[in-house]
PDB file of C-alpha atoms in Angstrom:
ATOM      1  CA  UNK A 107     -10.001  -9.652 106.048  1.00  0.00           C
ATOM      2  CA  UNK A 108     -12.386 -12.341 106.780  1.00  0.00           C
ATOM      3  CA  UNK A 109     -12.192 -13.810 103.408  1.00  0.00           C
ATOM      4  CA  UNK A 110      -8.501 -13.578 103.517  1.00  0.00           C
ATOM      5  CA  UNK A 111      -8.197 -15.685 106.729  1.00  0.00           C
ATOM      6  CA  UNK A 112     -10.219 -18.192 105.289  1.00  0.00           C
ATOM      7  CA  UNK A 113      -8.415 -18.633 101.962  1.00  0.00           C
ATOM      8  CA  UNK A 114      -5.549 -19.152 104.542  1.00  0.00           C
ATOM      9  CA  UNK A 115      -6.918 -21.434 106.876  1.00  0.00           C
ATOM     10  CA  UNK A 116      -8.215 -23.802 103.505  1.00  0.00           C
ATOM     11  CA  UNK A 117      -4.606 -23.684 101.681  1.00  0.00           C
ATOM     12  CA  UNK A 118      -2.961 -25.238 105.138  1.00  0.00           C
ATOM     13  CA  UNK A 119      -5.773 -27.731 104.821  1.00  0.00           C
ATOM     14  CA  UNK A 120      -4.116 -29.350 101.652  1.00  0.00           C
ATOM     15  CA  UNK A 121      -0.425 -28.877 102.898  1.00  0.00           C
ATOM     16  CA  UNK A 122      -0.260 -29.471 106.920  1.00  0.00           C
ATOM     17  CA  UNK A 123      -1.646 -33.375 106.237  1.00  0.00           C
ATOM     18  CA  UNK A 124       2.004 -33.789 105.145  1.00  0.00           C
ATOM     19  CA  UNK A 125       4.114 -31.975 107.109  1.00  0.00           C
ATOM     20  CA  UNK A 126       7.294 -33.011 108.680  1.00  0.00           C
ATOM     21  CA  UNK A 127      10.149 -31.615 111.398  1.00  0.00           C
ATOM     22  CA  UNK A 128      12.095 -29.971 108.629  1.00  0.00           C
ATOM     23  CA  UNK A 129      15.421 -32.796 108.402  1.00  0.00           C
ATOM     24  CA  UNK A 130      16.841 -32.728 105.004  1.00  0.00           C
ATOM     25  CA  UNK A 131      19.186 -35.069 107.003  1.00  0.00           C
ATOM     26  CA  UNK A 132      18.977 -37.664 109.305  1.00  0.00           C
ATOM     27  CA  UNK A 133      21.506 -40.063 110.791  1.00  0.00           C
ATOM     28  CA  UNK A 134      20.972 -43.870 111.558  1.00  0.00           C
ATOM     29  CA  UNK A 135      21.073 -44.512 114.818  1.00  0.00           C
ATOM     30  CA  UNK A 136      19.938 -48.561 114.668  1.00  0.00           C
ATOM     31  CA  UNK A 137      21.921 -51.155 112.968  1.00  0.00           C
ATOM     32  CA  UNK A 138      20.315 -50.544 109.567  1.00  0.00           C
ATOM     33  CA  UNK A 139      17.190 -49.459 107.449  1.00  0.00           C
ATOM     34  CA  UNK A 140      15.781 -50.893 104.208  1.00  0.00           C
ATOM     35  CA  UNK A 141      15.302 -49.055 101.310  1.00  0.00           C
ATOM     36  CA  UNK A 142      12.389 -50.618  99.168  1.00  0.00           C
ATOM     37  CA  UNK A 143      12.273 -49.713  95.212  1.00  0.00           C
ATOM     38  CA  UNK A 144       8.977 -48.338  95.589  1.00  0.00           C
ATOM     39  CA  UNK A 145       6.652 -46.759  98.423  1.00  0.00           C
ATOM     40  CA  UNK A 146       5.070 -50.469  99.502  1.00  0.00           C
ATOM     41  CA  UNK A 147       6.247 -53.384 101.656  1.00  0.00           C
ATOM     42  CA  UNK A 148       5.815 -55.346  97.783  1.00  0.00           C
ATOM     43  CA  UNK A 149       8.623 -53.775  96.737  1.00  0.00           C
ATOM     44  CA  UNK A 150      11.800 -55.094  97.158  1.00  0.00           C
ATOM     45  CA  UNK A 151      14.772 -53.943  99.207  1.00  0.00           C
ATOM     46  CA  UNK A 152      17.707 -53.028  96.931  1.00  0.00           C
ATOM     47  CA  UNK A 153      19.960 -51.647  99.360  1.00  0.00           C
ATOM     48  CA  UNK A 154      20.819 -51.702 103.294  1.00  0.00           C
ATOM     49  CA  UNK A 155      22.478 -48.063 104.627  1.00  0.00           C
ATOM     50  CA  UNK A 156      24.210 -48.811 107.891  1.00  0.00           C
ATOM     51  CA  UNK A 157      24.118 -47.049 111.057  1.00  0.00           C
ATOM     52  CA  UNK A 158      25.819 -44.143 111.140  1.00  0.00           C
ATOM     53  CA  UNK A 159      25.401 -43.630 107.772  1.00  0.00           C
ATOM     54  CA  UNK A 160      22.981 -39.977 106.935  1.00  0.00           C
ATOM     55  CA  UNK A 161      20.076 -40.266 104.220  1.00  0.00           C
ATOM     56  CA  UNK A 162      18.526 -37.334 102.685  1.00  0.00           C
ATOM     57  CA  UNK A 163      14.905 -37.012 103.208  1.00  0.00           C
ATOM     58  CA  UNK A 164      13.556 -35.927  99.753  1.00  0.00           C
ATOM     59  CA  UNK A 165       9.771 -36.557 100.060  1.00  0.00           C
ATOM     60  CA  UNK A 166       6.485 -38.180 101.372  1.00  0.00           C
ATOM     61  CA  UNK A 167       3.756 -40.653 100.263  1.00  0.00           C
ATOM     62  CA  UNK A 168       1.485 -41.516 103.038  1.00  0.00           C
ATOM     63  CA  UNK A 169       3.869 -43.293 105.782  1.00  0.00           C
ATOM     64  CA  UNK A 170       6.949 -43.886 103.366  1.00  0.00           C
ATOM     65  CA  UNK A 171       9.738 -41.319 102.761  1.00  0.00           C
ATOM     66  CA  UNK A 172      11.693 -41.083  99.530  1.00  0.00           C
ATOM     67  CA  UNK A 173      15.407 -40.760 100.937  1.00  0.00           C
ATOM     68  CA  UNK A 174      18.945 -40.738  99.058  1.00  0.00           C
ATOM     69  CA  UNK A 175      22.228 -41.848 100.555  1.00  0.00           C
ATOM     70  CA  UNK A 176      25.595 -39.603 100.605  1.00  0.00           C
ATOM     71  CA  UNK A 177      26.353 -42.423  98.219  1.00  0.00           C
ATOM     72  CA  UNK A 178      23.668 -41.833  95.876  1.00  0.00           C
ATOM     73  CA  UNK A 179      21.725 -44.689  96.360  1.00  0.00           C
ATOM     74  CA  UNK A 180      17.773 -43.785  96.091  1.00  0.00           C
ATOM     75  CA  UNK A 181      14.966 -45.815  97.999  1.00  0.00           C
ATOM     76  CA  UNK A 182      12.050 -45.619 100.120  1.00  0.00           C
ATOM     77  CA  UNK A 183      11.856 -45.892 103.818  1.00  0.00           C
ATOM     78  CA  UNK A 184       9.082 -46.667 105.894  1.00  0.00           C
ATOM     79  CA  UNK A 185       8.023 -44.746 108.615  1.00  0.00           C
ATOM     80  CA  UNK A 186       8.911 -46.678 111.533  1.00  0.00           C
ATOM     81  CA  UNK A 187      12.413 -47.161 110.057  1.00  0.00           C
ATOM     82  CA  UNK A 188      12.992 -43.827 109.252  1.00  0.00           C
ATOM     83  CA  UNK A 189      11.923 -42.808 113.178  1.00  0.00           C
ATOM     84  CA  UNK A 190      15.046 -44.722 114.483  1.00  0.00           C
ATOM     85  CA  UNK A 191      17.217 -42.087 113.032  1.00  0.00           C
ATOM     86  CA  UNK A 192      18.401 -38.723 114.673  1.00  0.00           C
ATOM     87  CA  UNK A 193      18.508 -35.479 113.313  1.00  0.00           C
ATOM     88  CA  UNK A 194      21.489 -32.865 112.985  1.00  0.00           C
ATOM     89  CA  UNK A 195      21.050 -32.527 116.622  1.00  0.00           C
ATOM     90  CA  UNK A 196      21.312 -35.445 117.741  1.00  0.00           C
ATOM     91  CA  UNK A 197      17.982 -35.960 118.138  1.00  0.00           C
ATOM     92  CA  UNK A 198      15.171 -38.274 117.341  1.00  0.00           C
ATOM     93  CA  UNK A 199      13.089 -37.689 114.568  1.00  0.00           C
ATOM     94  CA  UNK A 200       9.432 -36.802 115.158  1.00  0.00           C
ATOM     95  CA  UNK A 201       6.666 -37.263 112.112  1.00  0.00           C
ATOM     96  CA  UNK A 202       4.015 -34.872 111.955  1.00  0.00           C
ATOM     97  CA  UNK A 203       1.190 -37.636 111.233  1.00  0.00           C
ATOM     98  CA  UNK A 204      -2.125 -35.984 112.391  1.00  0.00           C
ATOM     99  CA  UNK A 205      -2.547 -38.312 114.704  1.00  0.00           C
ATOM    100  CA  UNK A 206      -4.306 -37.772 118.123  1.00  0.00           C
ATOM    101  CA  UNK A 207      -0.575 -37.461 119.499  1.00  0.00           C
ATOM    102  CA  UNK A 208       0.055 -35.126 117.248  1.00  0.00           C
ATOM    103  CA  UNK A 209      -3.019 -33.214 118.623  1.00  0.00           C
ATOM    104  CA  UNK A 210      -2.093 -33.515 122.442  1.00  0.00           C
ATOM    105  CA  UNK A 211       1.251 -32.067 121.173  1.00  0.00           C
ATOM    106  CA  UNK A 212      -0.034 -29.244 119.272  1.00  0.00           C
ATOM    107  CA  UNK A 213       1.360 -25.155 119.289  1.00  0.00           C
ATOM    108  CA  UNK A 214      -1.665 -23.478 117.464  1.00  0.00           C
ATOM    109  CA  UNK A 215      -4.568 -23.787 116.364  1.00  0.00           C
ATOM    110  CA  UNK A 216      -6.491 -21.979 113.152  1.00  0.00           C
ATOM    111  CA  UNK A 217     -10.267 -22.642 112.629  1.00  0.00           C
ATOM    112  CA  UNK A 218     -13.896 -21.349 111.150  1.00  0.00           C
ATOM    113  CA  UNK A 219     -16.946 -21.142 113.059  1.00  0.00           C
ATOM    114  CA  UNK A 220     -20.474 -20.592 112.134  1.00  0.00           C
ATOM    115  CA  UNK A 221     -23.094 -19.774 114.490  1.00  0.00           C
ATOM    116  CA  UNK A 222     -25.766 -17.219 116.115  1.00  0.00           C
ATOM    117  CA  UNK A 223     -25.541 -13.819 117.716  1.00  0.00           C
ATOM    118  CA  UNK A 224     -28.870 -12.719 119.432  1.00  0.00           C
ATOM    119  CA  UNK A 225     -30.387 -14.245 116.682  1.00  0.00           C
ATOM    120  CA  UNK A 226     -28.355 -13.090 113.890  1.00  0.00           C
ATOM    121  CA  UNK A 227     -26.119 -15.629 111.783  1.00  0.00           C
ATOM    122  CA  UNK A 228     -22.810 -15.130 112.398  1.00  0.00           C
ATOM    123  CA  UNK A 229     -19.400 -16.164 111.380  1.00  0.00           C
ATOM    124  CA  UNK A 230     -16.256 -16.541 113.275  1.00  0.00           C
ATOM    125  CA  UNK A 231     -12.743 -16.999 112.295  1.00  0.00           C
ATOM    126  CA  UNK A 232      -9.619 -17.581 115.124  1.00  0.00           C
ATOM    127  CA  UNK A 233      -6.460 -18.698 115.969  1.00  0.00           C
ATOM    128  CA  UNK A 234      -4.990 -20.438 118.999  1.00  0.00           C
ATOM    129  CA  UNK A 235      -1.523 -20.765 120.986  1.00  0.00           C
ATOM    130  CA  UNK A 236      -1.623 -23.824 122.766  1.00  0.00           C
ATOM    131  CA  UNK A 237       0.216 -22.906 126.257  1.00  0.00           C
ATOM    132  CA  UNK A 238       0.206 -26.217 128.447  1.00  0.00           C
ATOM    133  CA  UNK A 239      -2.121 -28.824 127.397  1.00  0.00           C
ATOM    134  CA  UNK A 240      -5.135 -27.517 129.845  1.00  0.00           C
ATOM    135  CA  UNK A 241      -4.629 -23.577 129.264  1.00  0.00           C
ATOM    136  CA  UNK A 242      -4.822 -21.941 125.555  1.00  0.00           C
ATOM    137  CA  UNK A 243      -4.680 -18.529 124.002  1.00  0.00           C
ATOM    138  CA  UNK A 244      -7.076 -17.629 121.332  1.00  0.00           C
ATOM    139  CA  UNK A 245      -7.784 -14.440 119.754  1.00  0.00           C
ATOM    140  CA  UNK A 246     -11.445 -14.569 117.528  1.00  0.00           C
ATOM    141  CA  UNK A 247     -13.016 -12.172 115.099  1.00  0.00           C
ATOM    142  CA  UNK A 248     -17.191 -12.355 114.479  1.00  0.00           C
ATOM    143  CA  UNK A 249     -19.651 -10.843 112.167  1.00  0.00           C
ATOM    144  CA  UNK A 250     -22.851 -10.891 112.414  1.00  0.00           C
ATOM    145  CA  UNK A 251     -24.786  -8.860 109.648  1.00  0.00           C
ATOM    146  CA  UNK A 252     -28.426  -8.673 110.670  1.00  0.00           C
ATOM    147  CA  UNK A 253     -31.504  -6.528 108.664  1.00  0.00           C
ATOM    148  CA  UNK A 254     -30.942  -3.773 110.575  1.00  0.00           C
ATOM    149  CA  UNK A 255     -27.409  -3.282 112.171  1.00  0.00           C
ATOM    150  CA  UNK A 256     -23.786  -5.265 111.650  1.00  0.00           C
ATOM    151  CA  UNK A 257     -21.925  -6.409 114.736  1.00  0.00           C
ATOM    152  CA  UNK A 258     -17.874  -7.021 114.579  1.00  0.00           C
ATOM    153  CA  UNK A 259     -16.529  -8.653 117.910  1.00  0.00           C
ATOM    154  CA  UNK A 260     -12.902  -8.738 118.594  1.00  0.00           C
ATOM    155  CA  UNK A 261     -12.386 -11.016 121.673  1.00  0.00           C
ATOM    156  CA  UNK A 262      -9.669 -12.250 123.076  1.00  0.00           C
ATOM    157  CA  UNK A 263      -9.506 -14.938 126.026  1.00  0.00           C
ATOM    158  CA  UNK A 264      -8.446 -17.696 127.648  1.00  0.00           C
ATOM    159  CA  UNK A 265      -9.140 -21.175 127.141  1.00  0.00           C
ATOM    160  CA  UNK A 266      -9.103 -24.323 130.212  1.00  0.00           C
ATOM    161  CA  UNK A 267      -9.254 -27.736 128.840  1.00  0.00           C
ATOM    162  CA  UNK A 268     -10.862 -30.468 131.146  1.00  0.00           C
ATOM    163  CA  UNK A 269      -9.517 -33.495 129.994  1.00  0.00           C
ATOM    164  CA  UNK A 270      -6.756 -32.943 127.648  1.00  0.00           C
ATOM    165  CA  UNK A 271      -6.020 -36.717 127.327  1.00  0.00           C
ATOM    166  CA  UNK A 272      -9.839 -37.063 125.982  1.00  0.00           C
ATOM    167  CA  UNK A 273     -10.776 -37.133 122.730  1.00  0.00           C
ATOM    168  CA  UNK A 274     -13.770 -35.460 123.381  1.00  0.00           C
ATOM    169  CA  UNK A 275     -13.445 -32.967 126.438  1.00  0.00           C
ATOM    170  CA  UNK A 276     -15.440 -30.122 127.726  1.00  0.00           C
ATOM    171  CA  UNK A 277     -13.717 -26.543 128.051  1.00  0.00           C
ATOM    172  CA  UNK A 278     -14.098 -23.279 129.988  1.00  0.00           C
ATOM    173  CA  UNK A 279     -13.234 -19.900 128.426  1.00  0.00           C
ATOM    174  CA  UNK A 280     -12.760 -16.068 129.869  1.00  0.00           C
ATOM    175  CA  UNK A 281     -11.748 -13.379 128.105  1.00  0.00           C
ATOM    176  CA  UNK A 282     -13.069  -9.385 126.647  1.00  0.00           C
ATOM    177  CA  UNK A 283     -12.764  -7.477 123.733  1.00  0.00           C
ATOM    178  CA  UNK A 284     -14.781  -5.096 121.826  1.00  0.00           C
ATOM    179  CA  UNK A 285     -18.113  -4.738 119.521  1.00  0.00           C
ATOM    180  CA  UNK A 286     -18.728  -2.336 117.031  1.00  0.00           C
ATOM    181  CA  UNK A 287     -22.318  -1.965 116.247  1.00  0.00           C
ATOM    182  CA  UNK A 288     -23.014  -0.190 112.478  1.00  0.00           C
ATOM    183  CA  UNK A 289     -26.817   0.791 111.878  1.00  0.00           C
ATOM    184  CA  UNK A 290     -27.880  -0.545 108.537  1.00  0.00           C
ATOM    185  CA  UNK A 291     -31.165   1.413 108.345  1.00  0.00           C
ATOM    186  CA  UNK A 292     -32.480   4.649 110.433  1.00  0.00           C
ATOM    187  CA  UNK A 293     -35.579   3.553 111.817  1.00  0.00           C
ATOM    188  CA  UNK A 294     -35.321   7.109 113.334  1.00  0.00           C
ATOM    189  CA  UNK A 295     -34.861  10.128 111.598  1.00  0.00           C
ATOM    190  CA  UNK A 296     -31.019  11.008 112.698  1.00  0.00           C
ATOM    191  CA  UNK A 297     -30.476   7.107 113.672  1.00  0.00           C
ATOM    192  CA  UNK A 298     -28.091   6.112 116.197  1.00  0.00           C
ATOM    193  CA  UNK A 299     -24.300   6.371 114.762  1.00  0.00           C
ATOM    194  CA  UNK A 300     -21.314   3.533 114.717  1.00  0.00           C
ATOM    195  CA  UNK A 301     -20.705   2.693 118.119  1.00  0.00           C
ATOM    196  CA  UNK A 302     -17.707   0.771 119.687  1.00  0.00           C
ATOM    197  CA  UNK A 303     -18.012  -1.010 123.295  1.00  0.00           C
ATOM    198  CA  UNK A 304     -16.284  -2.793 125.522  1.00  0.00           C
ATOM    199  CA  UNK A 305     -16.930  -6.529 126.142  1.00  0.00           C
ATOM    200  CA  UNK A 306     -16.529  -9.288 128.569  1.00  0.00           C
ATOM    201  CA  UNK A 307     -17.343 -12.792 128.197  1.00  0.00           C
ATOM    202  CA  UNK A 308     -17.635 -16.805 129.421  1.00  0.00           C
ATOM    203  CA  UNK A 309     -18.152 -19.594 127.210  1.00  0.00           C
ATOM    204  CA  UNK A 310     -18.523 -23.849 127.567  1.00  0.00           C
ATOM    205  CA  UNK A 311     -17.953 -25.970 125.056  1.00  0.00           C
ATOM    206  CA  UNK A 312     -16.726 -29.533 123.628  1.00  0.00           C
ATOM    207  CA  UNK A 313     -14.222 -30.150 121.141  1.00  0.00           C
ATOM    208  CA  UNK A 314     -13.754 -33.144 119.742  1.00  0.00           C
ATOM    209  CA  UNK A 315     -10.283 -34.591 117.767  1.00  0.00           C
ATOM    210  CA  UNK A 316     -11.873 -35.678 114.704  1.00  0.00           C
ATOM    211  CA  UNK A 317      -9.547 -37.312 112.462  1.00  0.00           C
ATOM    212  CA  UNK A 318      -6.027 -36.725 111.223  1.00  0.00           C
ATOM    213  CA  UNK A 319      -5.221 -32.642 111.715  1.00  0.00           C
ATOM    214  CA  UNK A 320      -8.958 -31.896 112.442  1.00  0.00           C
ATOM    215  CA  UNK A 321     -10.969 -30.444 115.170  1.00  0.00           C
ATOM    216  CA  UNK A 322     -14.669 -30.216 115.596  1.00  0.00           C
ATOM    217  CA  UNK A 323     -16.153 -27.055 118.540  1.00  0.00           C
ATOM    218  CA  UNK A 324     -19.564 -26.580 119.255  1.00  0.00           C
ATOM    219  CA  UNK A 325     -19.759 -23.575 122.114  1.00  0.00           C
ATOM    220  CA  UNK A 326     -22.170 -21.612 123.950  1.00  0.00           C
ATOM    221  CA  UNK A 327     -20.817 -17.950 125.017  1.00  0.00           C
ATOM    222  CA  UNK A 328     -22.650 -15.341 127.174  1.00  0.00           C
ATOM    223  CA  UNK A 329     -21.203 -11.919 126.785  1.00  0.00           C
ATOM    224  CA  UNK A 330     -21.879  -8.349 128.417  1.00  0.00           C
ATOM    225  CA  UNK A 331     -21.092  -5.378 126.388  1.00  0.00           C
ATOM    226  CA  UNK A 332     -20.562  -2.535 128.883  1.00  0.00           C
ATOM    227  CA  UNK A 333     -22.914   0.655 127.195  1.00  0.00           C
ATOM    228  CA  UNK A 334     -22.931   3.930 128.701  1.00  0.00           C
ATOM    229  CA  UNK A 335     -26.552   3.820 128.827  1.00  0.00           C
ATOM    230  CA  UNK A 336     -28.132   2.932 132.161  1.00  0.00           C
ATOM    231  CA  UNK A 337     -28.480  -0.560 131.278  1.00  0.00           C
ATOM    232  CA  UNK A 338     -25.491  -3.094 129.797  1.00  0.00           C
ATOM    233  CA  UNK A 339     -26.365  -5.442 126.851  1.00  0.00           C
ATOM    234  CA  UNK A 340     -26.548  -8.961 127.791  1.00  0.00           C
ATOM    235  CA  UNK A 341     -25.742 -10.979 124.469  1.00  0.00           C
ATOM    236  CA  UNK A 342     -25.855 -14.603 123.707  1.00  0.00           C
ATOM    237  CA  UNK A 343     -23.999 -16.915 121.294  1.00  0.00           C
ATOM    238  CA  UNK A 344     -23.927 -20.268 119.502  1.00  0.00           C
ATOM    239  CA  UNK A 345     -21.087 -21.505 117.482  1.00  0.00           C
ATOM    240  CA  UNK A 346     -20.477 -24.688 115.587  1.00  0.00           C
ATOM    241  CA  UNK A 347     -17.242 -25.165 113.793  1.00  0.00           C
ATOM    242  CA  UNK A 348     -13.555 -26.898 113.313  1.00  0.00           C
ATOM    243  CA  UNK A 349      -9.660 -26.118 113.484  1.00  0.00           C
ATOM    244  CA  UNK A 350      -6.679 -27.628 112.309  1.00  0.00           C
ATOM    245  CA  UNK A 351      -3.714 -27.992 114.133  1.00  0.00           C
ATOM    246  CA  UNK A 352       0.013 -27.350 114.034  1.00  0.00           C
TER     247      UNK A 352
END
């Protein structure tokens, strides 16, 4: 599963640089755009489509879209031309750049996070629904395969963002779950079994907007998993890691 995610997470690396509001259409709403003969303000404008007039977006090369006119007529557009154009509903056309706009505007989040559990390197995958643009949803997975036992946490919580207009901004997070605890080796003869528990937890961090669709976290969490021995198990972790953003 693990693997999986990640695999995931890398493949919308390469594509979500790109992406745009799906518009195979879009209507001028200005008094005209310029299409160039090639992706570059050194290439000359062949043709001037009117407003009113709807161009089909056909692709993207940095900040320059490829469009093509009902008439036919083939060109490229740049960026800040094409945004003065509406959509099918009437609507202006928003460009998925990666920029830190972008980021304050974001729905989810999917990252990788490496770290330590107790003293045991650990790994952490998780996603994130961006609710307002102080309070978050995120739901992680961790393992953390020490010489003697494997811990898997499942921990959901609930994220508050400081200073959401920073680029770098400290956050709060609450939230439980559960850890499963698999014995690698019996020190004992008849070693302890597979035990699940629950678990509740607070974390600080910082996250930092990076560059285009990334996200760098470093974060400190302190979780209790609640044993039905006399005592609970106090458990600390470190994690250092990055998203991307949708």
């Amino acid at each position: 599963m693990l693997k999986v995610f990640v695999v995931v997470l890398l493949l919308n690396l390469s594509s979500v640089s790109v992406a745009t509001e799906k518009a195979p259409e879009v209507q001028i709403a200005e008094q005209f755009i310029e299409l160039h003969t090639g992706p570059a303000v050194g290439y000359p404008v062949f043709y001037v489509a009117e407003k009113g007039e709807w161009v089909e977006v056909l692709k993207r090369k940095t900040t320059w879209f490829k469009v093509r006119t009902r008439k036919g007529q083939e060109g490229w557009v740049k960026q800040q031309s094409l945004a003065l154009t509406l959509n099918s509903q009437a609507q202006p056309v928003r460009f998925f750049d990666g920029s830190f706009e972008n980021f304050q505007e974001r729905d989810f989040e999917l990252g990788a996070m490496g770290g330590v559990l107790e003293s045991v390197s650990s790994v952490s995958v998780f996603g994130t629904w961006v609710m307002t643009e102080n309070i978050a949803a995120e739901l992680s997975f961790t393992q953390a395969l020490g010489d003697f036992s494997e811990n898997q946490l499942l921990f959901a919580s609930l994220t508050h963002t400081t200073f959401p207009e920073w680029k770098i901004s400290p956050y709060i997070r609450l939230g439980a779950g559960q850890i499963r605890t698999k014995p690698r080796a019996n020190l004992v003869q008849g070693g302890d079994e597979t035990r699940t528990n629950d678990l509740v937890g607070a974390g600080i961090g910082v996250r930092y907007y990076l560059a285009r669709n990334f996200v760098v976290k470093v974060e400190y969490q302190s979780l209790l998993a609640l044993t039905e021995r006399d005592e609970n198990e106090e458990l600390e972790q470190w994690k250092l890691g990055f998203a991307v953003f949708f």
